[in-house]
mmCIF file of C-alpha atoms in Angstrom:
data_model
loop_
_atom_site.group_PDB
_atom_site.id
_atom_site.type_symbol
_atom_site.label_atom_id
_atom_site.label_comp_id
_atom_site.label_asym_id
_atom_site.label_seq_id
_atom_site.Cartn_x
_atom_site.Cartn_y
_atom_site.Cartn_z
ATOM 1 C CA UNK C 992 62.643 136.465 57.498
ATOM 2 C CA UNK C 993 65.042 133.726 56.528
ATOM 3 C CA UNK C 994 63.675 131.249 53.648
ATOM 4 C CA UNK C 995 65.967 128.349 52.774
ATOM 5 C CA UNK C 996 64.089 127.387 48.965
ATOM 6 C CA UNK C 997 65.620 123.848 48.117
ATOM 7 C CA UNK C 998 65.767 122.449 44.219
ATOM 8 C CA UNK C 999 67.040 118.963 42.744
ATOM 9 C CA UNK C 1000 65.813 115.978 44.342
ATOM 10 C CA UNK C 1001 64.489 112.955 42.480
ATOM 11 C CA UNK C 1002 64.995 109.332 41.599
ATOM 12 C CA UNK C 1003 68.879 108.038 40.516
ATOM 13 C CA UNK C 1004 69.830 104.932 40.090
ATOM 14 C CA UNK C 1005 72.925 103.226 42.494
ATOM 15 C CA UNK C 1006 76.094 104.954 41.051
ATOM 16 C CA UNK C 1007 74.211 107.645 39.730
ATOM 17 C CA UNK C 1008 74.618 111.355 40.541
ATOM 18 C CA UNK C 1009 72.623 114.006 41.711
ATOM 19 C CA UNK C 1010 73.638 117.670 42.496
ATOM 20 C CA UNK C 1011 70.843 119.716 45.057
ATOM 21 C CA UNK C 1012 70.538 123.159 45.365
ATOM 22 C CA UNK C 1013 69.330 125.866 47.954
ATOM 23 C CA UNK C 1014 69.038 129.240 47.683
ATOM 24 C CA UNK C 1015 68.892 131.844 51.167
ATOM 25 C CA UNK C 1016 66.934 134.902 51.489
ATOM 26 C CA UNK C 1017 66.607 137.064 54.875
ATOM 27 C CA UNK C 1018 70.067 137.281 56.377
ATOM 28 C CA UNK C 1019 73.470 137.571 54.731
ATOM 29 C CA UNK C 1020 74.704 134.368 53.342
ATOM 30 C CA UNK C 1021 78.480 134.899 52.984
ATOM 31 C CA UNK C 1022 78.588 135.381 56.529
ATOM 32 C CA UNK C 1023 76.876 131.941 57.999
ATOM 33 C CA UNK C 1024 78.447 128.422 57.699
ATOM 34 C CA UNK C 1025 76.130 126.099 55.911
ATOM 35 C CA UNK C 1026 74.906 122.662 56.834
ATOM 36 C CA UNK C 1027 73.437 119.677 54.660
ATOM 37 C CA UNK C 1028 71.429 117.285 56.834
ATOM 38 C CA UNK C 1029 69.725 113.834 56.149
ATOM 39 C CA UNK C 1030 67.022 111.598 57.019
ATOM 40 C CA UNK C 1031 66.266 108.214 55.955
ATOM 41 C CA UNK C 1032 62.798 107.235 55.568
ATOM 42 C CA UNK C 1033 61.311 106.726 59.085
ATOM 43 C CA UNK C 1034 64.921 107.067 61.052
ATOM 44 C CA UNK C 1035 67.101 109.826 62.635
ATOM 45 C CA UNK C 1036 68.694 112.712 62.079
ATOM 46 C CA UNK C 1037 71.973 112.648 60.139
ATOM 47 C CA UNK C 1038 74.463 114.999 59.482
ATOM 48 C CA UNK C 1039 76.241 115.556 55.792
ATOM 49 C CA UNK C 1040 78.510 117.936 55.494
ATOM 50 C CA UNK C 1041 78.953 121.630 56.507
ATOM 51 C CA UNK C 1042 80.729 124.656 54.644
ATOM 52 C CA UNK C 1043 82.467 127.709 56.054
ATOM 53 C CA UNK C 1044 81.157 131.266 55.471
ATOM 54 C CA UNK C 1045 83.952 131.814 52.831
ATOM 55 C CA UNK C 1046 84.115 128.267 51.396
ATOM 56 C CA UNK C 1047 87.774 128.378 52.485
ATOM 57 C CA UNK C 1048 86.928 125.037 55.121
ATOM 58 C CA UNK C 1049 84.419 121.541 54.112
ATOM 59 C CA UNK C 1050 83.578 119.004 56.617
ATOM 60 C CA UNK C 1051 81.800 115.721 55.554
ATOM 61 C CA UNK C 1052 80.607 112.640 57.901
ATOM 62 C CA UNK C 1053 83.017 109.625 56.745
ATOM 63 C CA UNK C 1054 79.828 107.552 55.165
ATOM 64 C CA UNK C 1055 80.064 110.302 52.240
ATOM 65 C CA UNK C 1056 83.732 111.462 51.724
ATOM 66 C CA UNK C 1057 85.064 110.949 48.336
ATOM 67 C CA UNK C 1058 81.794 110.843 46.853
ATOM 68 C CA UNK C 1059 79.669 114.251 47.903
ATOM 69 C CA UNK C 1060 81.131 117.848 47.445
ATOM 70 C CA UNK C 1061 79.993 120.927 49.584
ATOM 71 C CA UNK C 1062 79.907 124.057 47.870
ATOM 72 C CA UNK C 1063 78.752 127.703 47.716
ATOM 73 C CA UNK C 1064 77.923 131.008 45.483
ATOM 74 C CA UNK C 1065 77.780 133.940 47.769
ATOM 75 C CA UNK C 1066 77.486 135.814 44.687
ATOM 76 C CA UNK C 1067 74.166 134.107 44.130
ATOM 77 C CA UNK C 1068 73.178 133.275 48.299
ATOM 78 C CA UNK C 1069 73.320 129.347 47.127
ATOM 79 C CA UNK C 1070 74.245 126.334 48.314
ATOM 80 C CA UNK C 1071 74.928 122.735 46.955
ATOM 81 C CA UNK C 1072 75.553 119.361 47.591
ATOM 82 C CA UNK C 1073 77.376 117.233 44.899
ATOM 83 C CA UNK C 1074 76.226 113.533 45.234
ATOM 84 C CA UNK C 1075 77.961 110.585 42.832
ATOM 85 C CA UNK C 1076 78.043 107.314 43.333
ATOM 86 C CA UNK C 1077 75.030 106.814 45.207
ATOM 87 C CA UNK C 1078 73.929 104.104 46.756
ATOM 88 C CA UNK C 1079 70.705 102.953 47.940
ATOM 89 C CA UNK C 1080 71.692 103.888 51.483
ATOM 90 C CA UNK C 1081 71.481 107.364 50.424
ATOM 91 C CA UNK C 1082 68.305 107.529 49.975
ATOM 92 C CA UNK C 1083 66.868 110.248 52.214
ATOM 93 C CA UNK C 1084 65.437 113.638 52.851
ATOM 94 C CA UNK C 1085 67.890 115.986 52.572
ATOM 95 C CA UNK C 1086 68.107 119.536 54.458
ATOM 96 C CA UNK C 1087 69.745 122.388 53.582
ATOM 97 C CA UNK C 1088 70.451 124.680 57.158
ATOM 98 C CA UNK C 1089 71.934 127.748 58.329
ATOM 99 C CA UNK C 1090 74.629 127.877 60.521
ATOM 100 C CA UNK C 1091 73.971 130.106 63.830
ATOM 101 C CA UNK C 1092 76.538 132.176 65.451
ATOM 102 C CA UNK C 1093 78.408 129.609 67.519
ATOM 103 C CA UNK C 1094 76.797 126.920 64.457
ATOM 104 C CA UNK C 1095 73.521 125.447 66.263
ATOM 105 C CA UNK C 1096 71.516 124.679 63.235
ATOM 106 C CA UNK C 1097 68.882 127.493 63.422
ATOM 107 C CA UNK C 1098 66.875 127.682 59.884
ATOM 108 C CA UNK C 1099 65.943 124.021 57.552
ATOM 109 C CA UNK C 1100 65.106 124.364 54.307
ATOM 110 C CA UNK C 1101 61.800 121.856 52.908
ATOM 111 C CA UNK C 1102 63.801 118.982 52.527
ATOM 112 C CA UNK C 1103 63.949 117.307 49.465
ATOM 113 C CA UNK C 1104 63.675 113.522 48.851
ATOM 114 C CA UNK C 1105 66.799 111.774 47.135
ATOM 115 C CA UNK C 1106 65.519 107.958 46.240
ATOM 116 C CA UNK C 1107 68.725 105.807 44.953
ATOM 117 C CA UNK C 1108 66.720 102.901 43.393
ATOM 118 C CA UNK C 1109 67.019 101.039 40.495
ATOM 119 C CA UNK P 1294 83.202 110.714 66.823
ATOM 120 C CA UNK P 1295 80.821 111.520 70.178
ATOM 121 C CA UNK P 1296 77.879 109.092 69.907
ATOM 122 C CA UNK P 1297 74.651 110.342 71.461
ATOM 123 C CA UNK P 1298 72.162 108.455 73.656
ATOM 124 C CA UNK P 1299 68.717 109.697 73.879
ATOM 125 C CA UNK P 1300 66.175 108.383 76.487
ATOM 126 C CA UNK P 1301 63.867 107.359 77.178
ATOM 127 C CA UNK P 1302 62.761 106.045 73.384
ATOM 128 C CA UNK P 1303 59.334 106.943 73.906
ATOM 129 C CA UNK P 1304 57.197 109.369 76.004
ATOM 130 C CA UNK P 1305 54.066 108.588 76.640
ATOM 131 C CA UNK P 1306 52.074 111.938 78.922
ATOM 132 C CA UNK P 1307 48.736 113.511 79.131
ATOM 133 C CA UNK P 1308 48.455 117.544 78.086
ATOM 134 C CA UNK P 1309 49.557 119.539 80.978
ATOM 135 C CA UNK P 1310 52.265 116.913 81.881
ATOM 136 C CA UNK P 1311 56.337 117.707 82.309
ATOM 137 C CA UNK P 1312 58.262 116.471 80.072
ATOM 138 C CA UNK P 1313 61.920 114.971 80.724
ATOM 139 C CA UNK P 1314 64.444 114.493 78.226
ATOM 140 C CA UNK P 1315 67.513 113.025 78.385
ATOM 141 C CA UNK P 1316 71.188 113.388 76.159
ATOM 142 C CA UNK P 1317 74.044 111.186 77.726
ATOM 143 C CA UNK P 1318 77.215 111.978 75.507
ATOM 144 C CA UNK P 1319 79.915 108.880 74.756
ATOM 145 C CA UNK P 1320 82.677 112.064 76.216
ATOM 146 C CA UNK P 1321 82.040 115.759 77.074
ATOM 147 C CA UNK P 1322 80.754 118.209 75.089
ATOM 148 C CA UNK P 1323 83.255 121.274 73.996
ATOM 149 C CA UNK P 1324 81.820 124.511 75.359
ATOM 150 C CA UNK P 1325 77.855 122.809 75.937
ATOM 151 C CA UNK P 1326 77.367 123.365 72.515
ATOM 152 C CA UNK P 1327 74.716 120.990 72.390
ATOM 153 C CA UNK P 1328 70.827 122.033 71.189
ATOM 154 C CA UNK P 1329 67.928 120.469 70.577
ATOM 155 C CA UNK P 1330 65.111 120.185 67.510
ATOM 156 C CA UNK P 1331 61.423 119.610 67.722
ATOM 157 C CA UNK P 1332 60.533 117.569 64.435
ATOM 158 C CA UNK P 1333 56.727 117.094 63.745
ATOM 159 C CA UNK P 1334 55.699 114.443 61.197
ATOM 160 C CA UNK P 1335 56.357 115.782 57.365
ATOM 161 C CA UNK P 1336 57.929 118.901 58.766
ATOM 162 C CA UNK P 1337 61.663 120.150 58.952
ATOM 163 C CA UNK P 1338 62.969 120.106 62.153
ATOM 164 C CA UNK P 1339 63.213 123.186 64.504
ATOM 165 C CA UNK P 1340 65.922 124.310 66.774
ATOM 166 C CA UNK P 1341 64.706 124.500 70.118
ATOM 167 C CA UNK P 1342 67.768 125.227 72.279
ATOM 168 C CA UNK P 1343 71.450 125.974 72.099
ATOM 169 C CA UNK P 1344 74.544 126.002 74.139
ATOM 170 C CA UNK P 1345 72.633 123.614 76.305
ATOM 171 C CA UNK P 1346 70.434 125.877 77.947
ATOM 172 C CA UNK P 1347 69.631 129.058 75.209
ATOM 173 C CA UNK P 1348 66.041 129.437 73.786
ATOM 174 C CA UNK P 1349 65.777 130.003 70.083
ATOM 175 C CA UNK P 1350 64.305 133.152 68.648
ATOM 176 C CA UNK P 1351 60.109 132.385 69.828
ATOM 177 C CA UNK P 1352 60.423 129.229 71.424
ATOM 178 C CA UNK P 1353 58.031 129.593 74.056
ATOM 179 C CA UNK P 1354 59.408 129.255 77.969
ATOM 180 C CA UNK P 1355 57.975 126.105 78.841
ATOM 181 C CA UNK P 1356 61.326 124.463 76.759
ATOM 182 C CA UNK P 1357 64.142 124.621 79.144
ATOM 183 C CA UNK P 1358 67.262 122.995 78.629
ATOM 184 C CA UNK P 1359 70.285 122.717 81.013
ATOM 185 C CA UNK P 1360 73.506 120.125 81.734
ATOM 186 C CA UNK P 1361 77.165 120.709 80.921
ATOM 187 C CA UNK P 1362 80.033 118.063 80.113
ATOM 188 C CA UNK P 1363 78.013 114.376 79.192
ATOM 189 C CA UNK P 1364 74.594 114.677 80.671
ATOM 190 C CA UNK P 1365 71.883 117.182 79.264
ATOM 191 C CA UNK P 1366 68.428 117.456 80.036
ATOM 192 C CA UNK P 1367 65.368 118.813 77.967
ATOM 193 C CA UNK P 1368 62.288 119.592 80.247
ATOM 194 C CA UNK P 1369 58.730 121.215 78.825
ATOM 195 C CA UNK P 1370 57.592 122.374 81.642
ATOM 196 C CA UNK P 1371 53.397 121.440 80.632
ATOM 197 C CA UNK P 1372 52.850 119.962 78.086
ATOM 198 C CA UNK P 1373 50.817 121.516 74.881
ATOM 199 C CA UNK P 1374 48.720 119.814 72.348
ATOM 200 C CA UNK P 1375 51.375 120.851 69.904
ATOM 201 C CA UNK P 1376 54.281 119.530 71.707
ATOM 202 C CA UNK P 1377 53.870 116.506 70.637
ATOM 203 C CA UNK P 1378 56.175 115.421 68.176
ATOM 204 C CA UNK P 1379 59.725 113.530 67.487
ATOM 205 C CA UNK P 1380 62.639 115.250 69.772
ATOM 206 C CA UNK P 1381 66.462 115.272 68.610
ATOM 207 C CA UNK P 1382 69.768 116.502 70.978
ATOM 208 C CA UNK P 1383 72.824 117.242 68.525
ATOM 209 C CA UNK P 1384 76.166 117.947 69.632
ATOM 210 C CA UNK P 1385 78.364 120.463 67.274
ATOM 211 C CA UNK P 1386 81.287 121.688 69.934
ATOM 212 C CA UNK P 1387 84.107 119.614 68.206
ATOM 213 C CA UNK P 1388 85.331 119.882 64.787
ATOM 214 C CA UNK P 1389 83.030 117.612 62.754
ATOM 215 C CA UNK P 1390 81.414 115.041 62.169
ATOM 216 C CA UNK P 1391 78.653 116.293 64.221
ATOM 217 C CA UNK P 1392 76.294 114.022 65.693
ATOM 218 C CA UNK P 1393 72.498 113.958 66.186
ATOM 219 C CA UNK P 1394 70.726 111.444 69.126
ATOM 220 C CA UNK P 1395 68.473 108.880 67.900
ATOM 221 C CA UNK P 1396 65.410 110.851 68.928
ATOM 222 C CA UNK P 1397 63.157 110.959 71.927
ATOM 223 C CA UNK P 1398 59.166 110.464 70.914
ATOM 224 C CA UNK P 1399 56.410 112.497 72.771
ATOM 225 C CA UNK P 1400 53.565 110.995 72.477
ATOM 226 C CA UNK P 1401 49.801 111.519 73.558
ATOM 227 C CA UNK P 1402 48.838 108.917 76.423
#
């Protein structure tokens, strides 16, 4: 069974940083793309970045770029996303999700809440 | 960057009810790779469907999805008590940023 376990939210203040972690269990990690995925307090869907299998490829939506880094430990079936300067328009729940086959999002982690506040 | 547009906002059906969802994309989709997430309140959200028109691993049959190119379509063929919830189309054919739909809401009339 696949189990996304998620670590590191919290309260930063604007221009803080933040790093979140996730840790997979249940399939082989090195072989999936990974997905971070956000969601603002009582709005949409939004998605953050994504990694390939082998870390060799990072994609990140433009509202982010510059200021959150994708990365991943196959060694140790983790992900993480790298957040600095936040702003308060970070704030969100944040997902960490396994990539399917042809990359539908098929497994979210908890979600954990990121509040940029000061 | 495709933009999504869900309708309608809001849903409102008895138990027992079809559902009909629709995803209008802003250009077509590479290769239908569009799916679709349930999301109940507090939860993560689920993957329903893939490639436009695959069912998950134990999504029950009553979730069918279908379209190709701009226009896709989410139907639940009678509505359960548990279908109820918050319902997203996401498009990840082209090389990202992908994009999620601003949701569809199924609620209880």
């Amino acid at each position: 069974e696949v189990h996304l376990v998620q670590s590191g939210g919290g309260l930063v203040q604007p221009g803080g940083s933040l790093r979140l972690s996730c840790v997979a269990s249940g399939f082989t990690f090195s072989s999936y793309w990974m997905s971070w995925v956000r969601q603002a307090p009582g709005k949409g869907l939004e998605w953050v970045a994504n990694i390939k299998h082998d870390a060799s490829d990072q994609y990140y939506v433009d509202s982010v770029k510059g200021r959150f880094t994708i990365s991943r430990d196959n060694a140790k079936n983790s992900l993480f996303l790298q957040m600095t300067s936040l702003r308060a328009e970070d704030t969100a729940v944040y997902y960490c999700v396994k990539g399917g086959w042809i990359h539908e999002l098929d497994y979210w982690g908890q979600g954990n809440l990121v509040t940029v506040s000061s | 960057e495709i933009v999504l547009t869900q309708s309608p906002g809001t849903l409102s059906l008895s138990p027992g009810e079809r559902a009909t969802l629709s995803c209008r994309a802003s250009q077509s989709v590479t290769s239908n790779y569009l799916a679709w997430y349930q999301q109940k309140p507090g939860q993560a959200p689920r993957l329903l469907v893939y490639a436009a028109s695959s069912r998950a691993t134990g999504v029950p049959d009553r979730f069918s999805g279908s379209g190709s190119g701009t226009d896709f379509t989410l139907t639940i063929s009678g509505l359960e008590p548990e279908d109820f919830a918050v319902y997203y189309c996401q498009q990840y054919g082209s090389t990202p940023p992908w994009t999620f739909g601003q949701g569809t809401k199924v609620e209880i009339k």
